[in-house]
mmCIF file of C-alpha atoms in Angstrom:
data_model
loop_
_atom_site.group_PDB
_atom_site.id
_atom_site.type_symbol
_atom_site.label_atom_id
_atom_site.label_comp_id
_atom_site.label_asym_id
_atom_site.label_seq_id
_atom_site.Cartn_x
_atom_site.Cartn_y
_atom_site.Cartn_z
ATOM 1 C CA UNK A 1 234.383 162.138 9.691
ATOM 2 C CA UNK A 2 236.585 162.140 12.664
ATOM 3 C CA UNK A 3 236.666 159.722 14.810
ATOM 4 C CA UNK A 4 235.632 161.891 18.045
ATOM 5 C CA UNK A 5 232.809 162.942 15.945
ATOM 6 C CA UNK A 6 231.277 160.328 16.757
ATOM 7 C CA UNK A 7 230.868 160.821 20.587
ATOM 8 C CA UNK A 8 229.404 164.716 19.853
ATOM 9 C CA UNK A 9 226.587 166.235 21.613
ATOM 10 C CA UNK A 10 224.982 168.892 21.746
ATOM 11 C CA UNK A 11 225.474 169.782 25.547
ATOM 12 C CA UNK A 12 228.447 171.072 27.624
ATOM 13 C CA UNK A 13 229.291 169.094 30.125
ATOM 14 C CA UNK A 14 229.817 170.692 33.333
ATOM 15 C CA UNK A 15 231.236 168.767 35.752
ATOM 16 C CA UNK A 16 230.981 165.031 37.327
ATOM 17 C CA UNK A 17 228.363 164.830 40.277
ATOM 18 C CA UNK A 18 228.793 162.556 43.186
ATOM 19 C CA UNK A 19 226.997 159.544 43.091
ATOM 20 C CA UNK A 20 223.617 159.270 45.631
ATOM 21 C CA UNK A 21 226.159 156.631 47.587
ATOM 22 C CA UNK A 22 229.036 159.577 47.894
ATOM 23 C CA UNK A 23 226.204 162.223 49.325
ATOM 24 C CA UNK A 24 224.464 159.741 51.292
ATOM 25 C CA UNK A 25 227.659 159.315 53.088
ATOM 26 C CA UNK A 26 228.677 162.936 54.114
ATOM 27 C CA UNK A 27 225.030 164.061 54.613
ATOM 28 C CA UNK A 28 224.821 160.487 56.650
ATOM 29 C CA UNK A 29 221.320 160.255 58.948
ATOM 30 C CA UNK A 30 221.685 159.258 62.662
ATOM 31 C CA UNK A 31 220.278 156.184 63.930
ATOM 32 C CA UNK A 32 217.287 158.141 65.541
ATOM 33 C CA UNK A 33 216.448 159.381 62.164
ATOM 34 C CA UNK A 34 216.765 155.816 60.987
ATOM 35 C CA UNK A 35 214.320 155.021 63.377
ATOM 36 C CA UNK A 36 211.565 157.866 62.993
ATOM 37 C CA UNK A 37 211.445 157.063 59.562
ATOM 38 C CA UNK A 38 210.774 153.556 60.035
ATOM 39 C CA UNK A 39 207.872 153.636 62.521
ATOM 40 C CA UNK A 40 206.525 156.488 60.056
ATOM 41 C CA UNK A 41 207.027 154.813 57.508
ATOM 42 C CA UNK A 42 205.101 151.844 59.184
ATOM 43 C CA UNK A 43 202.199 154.051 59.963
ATOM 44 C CA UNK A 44 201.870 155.457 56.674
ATOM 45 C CA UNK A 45 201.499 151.839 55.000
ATOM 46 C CA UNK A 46 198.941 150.824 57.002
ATOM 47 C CA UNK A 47 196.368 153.379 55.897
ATOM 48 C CA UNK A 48 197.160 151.720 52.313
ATOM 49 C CA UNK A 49 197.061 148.411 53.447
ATOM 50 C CA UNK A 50 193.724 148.896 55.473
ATOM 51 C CA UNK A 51 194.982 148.221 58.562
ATOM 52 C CA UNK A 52 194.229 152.036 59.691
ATOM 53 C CA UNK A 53 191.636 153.975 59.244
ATOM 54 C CA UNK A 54 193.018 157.309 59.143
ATOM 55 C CA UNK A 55 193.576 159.356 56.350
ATOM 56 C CA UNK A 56 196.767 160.986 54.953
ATOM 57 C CA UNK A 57 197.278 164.934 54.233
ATOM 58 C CA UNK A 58 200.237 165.558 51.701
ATOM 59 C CA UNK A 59 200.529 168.889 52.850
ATOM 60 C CA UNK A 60 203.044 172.145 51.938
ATOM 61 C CA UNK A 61 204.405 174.508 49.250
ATOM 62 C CA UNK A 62 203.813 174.080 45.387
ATOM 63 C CA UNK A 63 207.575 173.956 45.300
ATOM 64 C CA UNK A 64 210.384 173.822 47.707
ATOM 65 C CA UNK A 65 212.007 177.633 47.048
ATOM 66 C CA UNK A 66 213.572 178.673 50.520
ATOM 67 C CA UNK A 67 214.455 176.380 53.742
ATOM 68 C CA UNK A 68 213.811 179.461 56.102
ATOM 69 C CA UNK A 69 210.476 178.989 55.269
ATOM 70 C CA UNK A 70 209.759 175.712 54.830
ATOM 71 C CA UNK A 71 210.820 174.757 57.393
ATOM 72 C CA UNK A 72 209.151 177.447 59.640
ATOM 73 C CA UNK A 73 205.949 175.804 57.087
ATOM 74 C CA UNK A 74 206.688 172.006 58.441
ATOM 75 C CA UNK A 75 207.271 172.989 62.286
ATOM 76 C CA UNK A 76 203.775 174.224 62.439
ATOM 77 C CA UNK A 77 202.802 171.402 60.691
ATOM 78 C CA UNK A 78 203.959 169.204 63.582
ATOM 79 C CA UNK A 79 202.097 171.325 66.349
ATOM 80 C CA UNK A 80 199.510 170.722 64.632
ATOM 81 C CA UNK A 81 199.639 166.831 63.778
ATOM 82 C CA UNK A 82 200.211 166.256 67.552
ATOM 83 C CA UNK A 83 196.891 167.547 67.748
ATOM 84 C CA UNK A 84 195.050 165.384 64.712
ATOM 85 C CA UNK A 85 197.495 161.804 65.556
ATOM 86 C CA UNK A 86 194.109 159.745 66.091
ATOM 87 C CA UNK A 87 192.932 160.396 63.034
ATOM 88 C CA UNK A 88 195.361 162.276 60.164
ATOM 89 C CA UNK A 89 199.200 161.920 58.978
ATOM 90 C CA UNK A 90 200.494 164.523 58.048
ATOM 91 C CA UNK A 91 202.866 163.840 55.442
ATOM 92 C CA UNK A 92 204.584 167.501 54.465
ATOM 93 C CA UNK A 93 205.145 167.923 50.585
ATOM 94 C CA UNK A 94 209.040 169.167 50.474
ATOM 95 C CA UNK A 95 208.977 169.520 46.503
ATOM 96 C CA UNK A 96 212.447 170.001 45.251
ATOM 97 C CA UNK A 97 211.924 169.154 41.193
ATOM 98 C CA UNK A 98 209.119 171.582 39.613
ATOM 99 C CA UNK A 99 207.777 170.511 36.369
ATOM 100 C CA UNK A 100 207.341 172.742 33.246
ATOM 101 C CA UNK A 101 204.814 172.398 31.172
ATOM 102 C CA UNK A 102 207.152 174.186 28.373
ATOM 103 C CA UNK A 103 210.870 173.779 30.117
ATOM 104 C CA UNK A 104 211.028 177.331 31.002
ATOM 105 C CA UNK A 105 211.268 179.237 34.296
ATOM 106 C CA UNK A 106 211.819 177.884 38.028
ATOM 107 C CA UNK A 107 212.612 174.241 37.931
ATOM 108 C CA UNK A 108 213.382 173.629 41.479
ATOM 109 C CA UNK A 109 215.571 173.666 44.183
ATOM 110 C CA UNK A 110 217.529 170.629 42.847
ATOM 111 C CA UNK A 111 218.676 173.017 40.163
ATOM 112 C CA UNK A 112 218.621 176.347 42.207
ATOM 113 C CA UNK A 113 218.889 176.369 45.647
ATOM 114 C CA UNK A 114 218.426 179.946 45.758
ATOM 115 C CA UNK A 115 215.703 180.854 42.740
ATOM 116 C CA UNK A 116 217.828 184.612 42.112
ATOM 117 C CA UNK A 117 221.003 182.922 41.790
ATOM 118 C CA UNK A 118 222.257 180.618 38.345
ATOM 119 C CA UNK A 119 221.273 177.107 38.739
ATOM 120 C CA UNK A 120 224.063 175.456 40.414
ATOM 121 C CA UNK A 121 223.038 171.470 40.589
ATOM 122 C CA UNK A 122 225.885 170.577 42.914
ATOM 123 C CA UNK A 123 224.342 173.153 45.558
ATOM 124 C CA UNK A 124 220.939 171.990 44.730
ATOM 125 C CA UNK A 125 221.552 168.422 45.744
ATOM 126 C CA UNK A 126 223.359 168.680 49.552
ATOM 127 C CA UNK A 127 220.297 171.665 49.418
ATOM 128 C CA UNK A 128 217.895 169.072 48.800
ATOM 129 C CA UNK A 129 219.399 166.805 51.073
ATOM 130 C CA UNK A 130 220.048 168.627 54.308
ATOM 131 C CA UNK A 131 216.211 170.185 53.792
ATOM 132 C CA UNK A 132 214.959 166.589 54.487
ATOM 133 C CA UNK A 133 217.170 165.809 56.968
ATOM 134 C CA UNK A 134 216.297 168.856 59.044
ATOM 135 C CA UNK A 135 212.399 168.562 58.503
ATOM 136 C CA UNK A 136 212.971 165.075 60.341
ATOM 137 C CA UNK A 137 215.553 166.375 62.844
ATOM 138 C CA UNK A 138 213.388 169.664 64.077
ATOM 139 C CA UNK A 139 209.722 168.289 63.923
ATOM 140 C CA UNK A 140 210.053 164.017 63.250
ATOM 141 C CA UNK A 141 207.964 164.391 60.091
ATOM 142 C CA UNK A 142 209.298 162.475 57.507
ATOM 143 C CA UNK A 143 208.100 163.883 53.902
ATOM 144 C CA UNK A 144 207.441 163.794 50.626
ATOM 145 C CA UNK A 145 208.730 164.956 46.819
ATOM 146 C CA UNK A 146 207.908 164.516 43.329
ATOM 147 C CA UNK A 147 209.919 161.544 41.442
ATOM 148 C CA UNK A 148 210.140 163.949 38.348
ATOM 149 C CA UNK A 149 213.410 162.367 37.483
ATOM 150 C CA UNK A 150 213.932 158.843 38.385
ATOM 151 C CA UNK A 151 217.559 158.363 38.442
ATOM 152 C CA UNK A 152 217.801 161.430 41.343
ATOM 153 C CA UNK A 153 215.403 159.566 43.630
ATOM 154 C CA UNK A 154 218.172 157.822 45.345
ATOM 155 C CA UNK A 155 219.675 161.162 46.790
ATOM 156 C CA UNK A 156 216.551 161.081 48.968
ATOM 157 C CA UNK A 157 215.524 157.423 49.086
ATOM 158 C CA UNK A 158 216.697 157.372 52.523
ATOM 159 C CA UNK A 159 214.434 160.042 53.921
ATOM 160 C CA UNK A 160 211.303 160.260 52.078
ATOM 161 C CA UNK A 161 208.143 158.584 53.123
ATOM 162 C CA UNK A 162 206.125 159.248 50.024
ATOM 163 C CA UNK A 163 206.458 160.325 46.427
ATOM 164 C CA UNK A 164 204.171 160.979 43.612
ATOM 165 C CA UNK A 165 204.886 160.405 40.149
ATOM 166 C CA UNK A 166 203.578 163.894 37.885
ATOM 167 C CA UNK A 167 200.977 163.558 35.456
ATOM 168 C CA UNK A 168 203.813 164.610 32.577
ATOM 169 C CA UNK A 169 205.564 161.342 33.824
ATOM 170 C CA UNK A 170 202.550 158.749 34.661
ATOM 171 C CA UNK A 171 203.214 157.622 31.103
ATOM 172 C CA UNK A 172 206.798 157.144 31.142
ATOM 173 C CA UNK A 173 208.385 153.387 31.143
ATOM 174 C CA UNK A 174 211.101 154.670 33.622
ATOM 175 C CA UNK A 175 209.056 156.152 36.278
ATOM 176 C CA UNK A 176 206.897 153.118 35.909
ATOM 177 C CA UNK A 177 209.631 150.761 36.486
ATOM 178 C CA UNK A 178 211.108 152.491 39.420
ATOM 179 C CA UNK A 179 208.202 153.090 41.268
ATOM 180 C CA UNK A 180 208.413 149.236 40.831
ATOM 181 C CA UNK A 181 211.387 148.988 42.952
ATOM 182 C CA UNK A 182 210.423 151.235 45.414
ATOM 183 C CA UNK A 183 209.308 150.368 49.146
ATOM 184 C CA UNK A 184 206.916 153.126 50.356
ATOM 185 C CA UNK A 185 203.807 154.480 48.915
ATOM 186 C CA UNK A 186 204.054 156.043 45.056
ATOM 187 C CA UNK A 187 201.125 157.881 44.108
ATOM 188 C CA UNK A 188 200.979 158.024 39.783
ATOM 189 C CA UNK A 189 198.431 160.979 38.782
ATOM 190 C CA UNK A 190 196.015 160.634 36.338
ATOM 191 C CA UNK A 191 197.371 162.272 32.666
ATOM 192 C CA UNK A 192 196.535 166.043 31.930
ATOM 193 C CA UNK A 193 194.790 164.549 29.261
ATOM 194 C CA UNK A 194 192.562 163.190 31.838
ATOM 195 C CA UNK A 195 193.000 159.443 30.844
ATOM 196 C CA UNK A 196 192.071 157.120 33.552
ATOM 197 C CA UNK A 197 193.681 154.294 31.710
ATOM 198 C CA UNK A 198 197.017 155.431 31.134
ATOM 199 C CA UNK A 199 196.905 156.032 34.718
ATOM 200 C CA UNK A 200 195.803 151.862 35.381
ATOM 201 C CA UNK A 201 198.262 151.175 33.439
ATOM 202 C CA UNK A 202 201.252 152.844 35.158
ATOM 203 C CA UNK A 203 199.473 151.281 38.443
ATOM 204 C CA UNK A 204 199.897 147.902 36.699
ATOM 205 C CA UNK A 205 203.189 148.645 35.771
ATOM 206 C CA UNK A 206 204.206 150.173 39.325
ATOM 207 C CA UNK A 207 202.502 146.766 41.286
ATOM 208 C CA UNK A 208 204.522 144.537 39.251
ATOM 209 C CA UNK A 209 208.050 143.020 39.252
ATOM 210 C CA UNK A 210 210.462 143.882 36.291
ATOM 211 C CA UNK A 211 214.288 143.487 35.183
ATOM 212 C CA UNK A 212 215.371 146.626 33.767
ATOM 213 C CA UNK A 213 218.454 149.192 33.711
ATOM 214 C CA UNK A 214 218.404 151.759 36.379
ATOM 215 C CA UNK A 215 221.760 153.988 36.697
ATOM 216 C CA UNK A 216 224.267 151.725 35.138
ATOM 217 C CA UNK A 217 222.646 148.505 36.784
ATOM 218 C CA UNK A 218 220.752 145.267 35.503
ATOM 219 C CA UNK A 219 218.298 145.095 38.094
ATOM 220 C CA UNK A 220 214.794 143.716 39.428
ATOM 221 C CA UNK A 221 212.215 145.212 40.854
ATOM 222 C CA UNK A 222 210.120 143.439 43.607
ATOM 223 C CA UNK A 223 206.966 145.268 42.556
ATOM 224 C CA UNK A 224 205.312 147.609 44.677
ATOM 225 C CA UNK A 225 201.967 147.112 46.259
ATOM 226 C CA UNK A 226 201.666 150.564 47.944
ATOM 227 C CA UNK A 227 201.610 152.061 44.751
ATOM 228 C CA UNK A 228 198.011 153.918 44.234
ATOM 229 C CA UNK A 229 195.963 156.737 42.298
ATOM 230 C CA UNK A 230 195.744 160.236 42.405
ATOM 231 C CA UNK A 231 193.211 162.313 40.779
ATOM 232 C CA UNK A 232 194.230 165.648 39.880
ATOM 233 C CA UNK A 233 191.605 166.484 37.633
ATOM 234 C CA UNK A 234 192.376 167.164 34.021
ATOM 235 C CA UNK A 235 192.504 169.509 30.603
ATOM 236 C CA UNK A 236 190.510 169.473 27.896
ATOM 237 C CA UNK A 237 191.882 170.075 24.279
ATOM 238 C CA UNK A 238 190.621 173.864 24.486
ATOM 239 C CA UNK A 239 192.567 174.119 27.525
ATOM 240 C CA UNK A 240 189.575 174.157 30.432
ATOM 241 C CA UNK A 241 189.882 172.381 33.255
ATOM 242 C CA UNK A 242 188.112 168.874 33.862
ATOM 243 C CA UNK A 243 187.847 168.021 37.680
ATOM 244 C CA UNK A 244 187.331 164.411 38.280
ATOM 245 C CA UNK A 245 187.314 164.709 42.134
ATOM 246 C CA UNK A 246 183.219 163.927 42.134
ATOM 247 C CA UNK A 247 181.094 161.291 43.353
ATOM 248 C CA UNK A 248 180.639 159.521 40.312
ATOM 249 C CA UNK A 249 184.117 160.153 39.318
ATOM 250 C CA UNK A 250 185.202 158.291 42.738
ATOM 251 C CA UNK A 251 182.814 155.489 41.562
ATOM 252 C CA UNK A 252 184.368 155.211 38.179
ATOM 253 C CA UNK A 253 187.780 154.264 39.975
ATOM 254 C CA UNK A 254 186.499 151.959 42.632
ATOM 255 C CA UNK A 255 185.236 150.172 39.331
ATOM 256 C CA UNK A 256 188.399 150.416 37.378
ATOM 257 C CA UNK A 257 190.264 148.832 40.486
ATOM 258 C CA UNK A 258 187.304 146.009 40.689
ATOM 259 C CA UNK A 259 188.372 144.732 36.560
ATOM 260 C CA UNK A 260 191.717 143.399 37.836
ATOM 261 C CA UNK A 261 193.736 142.339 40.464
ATOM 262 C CA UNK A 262 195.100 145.378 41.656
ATOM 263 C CA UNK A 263 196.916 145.166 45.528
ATOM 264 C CA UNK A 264 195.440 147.611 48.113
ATOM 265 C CA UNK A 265 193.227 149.896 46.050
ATOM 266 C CA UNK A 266 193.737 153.505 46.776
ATOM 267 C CA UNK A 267 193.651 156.840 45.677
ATOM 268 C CA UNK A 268 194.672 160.474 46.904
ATOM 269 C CA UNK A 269 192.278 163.651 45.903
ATOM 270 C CA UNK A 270 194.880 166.397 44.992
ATOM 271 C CA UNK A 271 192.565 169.053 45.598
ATOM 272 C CA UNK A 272 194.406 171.956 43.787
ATOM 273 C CA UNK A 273 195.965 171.611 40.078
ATOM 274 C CA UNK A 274 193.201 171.030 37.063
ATOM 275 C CA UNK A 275 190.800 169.766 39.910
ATOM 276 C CA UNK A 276 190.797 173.214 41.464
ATOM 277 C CA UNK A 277 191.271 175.221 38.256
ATOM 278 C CA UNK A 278 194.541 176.172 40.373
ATOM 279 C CA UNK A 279 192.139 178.495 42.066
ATOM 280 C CA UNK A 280 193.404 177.828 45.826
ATOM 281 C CA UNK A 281 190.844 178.704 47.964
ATOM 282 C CA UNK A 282 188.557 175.686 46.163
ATOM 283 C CA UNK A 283 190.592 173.260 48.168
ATOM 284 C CA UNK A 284 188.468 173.454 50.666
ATOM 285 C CA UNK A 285 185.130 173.225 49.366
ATOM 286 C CA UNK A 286 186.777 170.039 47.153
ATOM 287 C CA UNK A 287 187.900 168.499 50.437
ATOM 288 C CA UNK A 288 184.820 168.712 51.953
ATOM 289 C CA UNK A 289 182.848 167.633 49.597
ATOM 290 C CA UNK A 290 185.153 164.033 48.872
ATOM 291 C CA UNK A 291 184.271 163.494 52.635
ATOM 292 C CA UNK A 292 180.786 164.387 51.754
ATOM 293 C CA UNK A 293 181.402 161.633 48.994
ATOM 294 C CA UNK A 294 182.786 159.411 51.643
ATOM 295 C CA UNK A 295 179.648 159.330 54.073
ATOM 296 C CA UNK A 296 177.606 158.495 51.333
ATOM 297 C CA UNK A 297 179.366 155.192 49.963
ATOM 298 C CA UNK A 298 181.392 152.684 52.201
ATOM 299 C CA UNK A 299 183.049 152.023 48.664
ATOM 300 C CA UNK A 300 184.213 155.680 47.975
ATOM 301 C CA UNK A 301 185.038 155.536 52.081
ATOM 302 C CA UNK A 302 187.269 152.966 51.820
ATOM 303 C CA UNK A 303 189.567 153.751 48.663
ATOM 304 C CA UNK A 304 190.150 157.463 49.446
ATOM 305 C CA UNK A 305 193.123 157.265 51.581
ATOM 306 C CA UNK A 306 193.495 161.076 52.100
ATOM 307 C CA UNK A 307 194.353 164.658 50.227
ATOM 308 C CA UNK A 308 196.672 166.388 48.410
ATOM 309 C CA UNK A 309 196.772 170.136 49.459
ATOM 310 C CA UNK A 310 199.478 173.139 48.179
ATOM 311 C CA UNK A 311 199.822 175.232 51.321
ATOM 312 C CA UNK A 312 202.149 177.751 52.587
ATOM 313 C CA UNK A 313 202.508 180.419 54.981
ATOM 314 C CA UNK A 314 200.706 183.118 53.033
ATOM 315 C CA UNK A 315 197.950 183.155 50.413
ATOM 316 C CA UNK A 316 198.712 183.004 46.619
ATOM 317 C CA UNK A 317 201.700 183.112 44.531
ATOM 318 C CA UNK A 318 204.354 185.620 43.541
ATOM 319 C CA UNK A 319 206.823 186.461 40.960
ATOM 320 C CA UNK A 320 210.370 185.673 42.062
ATOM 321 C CA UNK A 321 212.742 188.665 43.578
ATOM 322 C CA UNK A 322 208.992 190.297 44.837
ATOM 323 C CA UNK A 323 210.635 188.794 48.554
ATOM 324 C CA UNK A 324 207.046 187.550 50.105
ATOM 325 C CA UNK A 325 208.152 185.252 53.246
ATOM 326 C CA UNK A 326 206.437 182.195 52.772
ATOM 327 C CA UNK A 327 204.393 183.093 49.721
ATOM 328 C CA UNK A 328 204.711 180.360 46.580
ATOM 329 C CA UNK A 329 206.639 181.661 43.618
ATOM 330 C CA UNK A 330 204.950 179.163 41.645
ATOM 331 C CA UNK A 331 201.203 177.611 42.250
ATOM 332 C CA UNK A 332 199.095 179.593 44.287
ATOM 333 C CA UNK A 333 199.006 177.947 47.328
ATOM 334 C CA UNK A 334 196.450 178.271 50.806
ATOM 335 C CA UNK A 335 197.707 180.424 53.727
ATOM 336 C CA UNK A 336 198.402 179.061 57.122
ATOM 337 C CA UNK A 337 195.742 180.048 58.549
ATOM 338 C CA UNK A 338 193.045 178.647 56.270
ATOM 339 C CA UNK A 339 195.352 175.469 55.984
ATOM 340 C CA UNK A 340 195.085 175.010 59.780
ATOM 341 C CA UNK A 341 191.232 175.282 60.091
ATOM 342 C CA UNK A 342 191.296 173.197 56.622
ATOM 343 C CA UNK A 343 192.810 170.227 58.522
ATOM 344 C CA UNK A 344 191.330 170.098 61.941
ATOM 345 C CA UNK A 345 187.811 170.366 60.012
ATOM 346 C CA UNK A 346 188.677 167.305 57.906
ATOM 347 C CA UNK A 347 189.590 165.761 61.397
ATOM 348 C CA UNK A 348 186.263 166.210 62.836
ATOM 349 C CA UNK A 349 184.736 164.628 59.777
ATOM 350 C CA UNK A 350 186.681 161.529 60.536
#
């Protein structure tokens, strides 16, 4: 065998990519934007931490496919969280990785900034980038994305306020370990499988300080104590949807949290995926009956920290090139409208 036989595999490679430090420095953020996302940052870890009572709504698109719209999406968002301040944040879900469940289709705007175009990954990233920025810039809401690959995160480290690990990766030793090293609030899903333990685990995992090698560096995590549950219901072997958003379901957390030492126990209720049967307009009914949940046990009350909603601008989902404004073109997601009344009505329940 030849020597450069050795090196072979089976992938072209493209091109080099900056580095998160080389982006980071031509799409630089201003010293106001610094600041917003501190003191939101701030505000969001105290609902964790127990120090605030509110409750958070990570709110927006299935996927981040157009920044006409989403951002049109996130500026109505702020009207409206001007309105809500005493007792929601509104933390807007910019998702710019989409998961497949087989590999195929749409996978984001990382990889396509525009989803009728080839995927074009040096695009997708100053995409990604300058979408965050200008959510902050036009309404001061600082956001949140999916961690579906964990050496990307630091393209966005400095401008995200939240980020949820996917319940493809909640099992995954690198997620685990760099949600470890992060300092703002990480949100690992429960399995598809619906296994509340793998889920502990990666909680474990995510609270606790490790040495490990993270783009070409020996480093060590601090642990992260903002790192917390979120149930998203589940699948069953036949392929039928399990919710586990219920009363006693709530209970059965609060009691896994009680077996060990776990630092500010907490979970989300992502009211749409497996706990919805992706069937949108359940959202609300599940919301409302969590808070529902909530009057009824001061336990339940105090570890749901808030929601996880799919909302856009109109109703539903559609294939890509049909041209909907605002519609998903993957998860059906709630309309505007319904979204609004969704949140204000949680608000009075508060």
């Amino acid at each position: 065998m030849r020597k450069k036989d050795l090196f072979r595999m089976n992938m072209e490679f493209i091109r080099k990519l900056p580095i998160p430090k080389e982006l980071k420095a031509q799409f630089s953020l201003s010293e106001k934007l610094i600041s917003v996302k501190e003191k939101r940052d701030a505000e969001i870890k105290k609902v964790f931490t127990g120090e605030s009572d509110k409750k958070l709504l990570i709110i927006g698109p299935c996927s981040a496919d157009r920044e006409d719209a989403v951002l049109d999406y996130v500026n109505r968002l702020a009207k409206v969280q001007e309105k809500v301040a005493d007792k929601l944040i509104l933390i807007p879900r910019i998702y710019t990785n989409k998961p497949r469940t087989t590999g195929e289709g749409y996978k984001g705007m990382v990889h396509q900034p525009d989803p009728e175009k080839k995927e074009d990954m040096l695009q997708g990233l100053i995409a990604i980038r300058e979408l965050h920025t200008r959510a902050i810039e036009q309404t001061g809401l600082t956001c949140a994305d999916e961690m579906l690959y964990p050496e990307n995160h630091r393209y966005l480290s400095d401008l995200l306020s939240y980020v949820a690990i996917g319940a493809r990766s909640v099992e995954n030793q690198q997620h685990r370990l760099t949600a470890s090293g992060l300092d703002i609030p990480v949100g690992m899903k429960n399995p598809t499988g619906g296994d509340l333990s793998v889920m502990m685990n990666s909680l474990t995992a995510a609270q606790a300080s490790h040495v490990f090698l993270y783009r070409g560096w020996e480093v060590k995590s601090a642990g992260n104590p903002l790192a917390h549950a979120i149930l998203r219901g589940a699948v069953d072997p036949l392929g039928r949807t399990l919710p586990n958003y219920h009363y006693e379901d709530l209970i059965t957390l609060y009691d896994l949290y009680q077996k060990k030492n776990y630092q500010n126990p907490a979970v989300i209720v992502d009211a749409n995926h497996a706990n919805s049967g992706k069937k949108y307009m359940e959202q609300i009914r599940i919301c409302n009956e969590v808070l529902h949940s909530c009057r009824h046990s001061k336990e339940i009350a105090s570890l749901v920290k808030g929601f996880m909603i799919e909302s856009y601008i109109e109703d539903g989902a559609q294939k890509i090139g049909e041209g909907v404004y605002g519609r998903s073109i993957t998860d059906p997601c709630l309309g505007w409208e319904k979204s609004e009344r969704l949140i204000y009505d949680i608000a009075d329940q508060l």
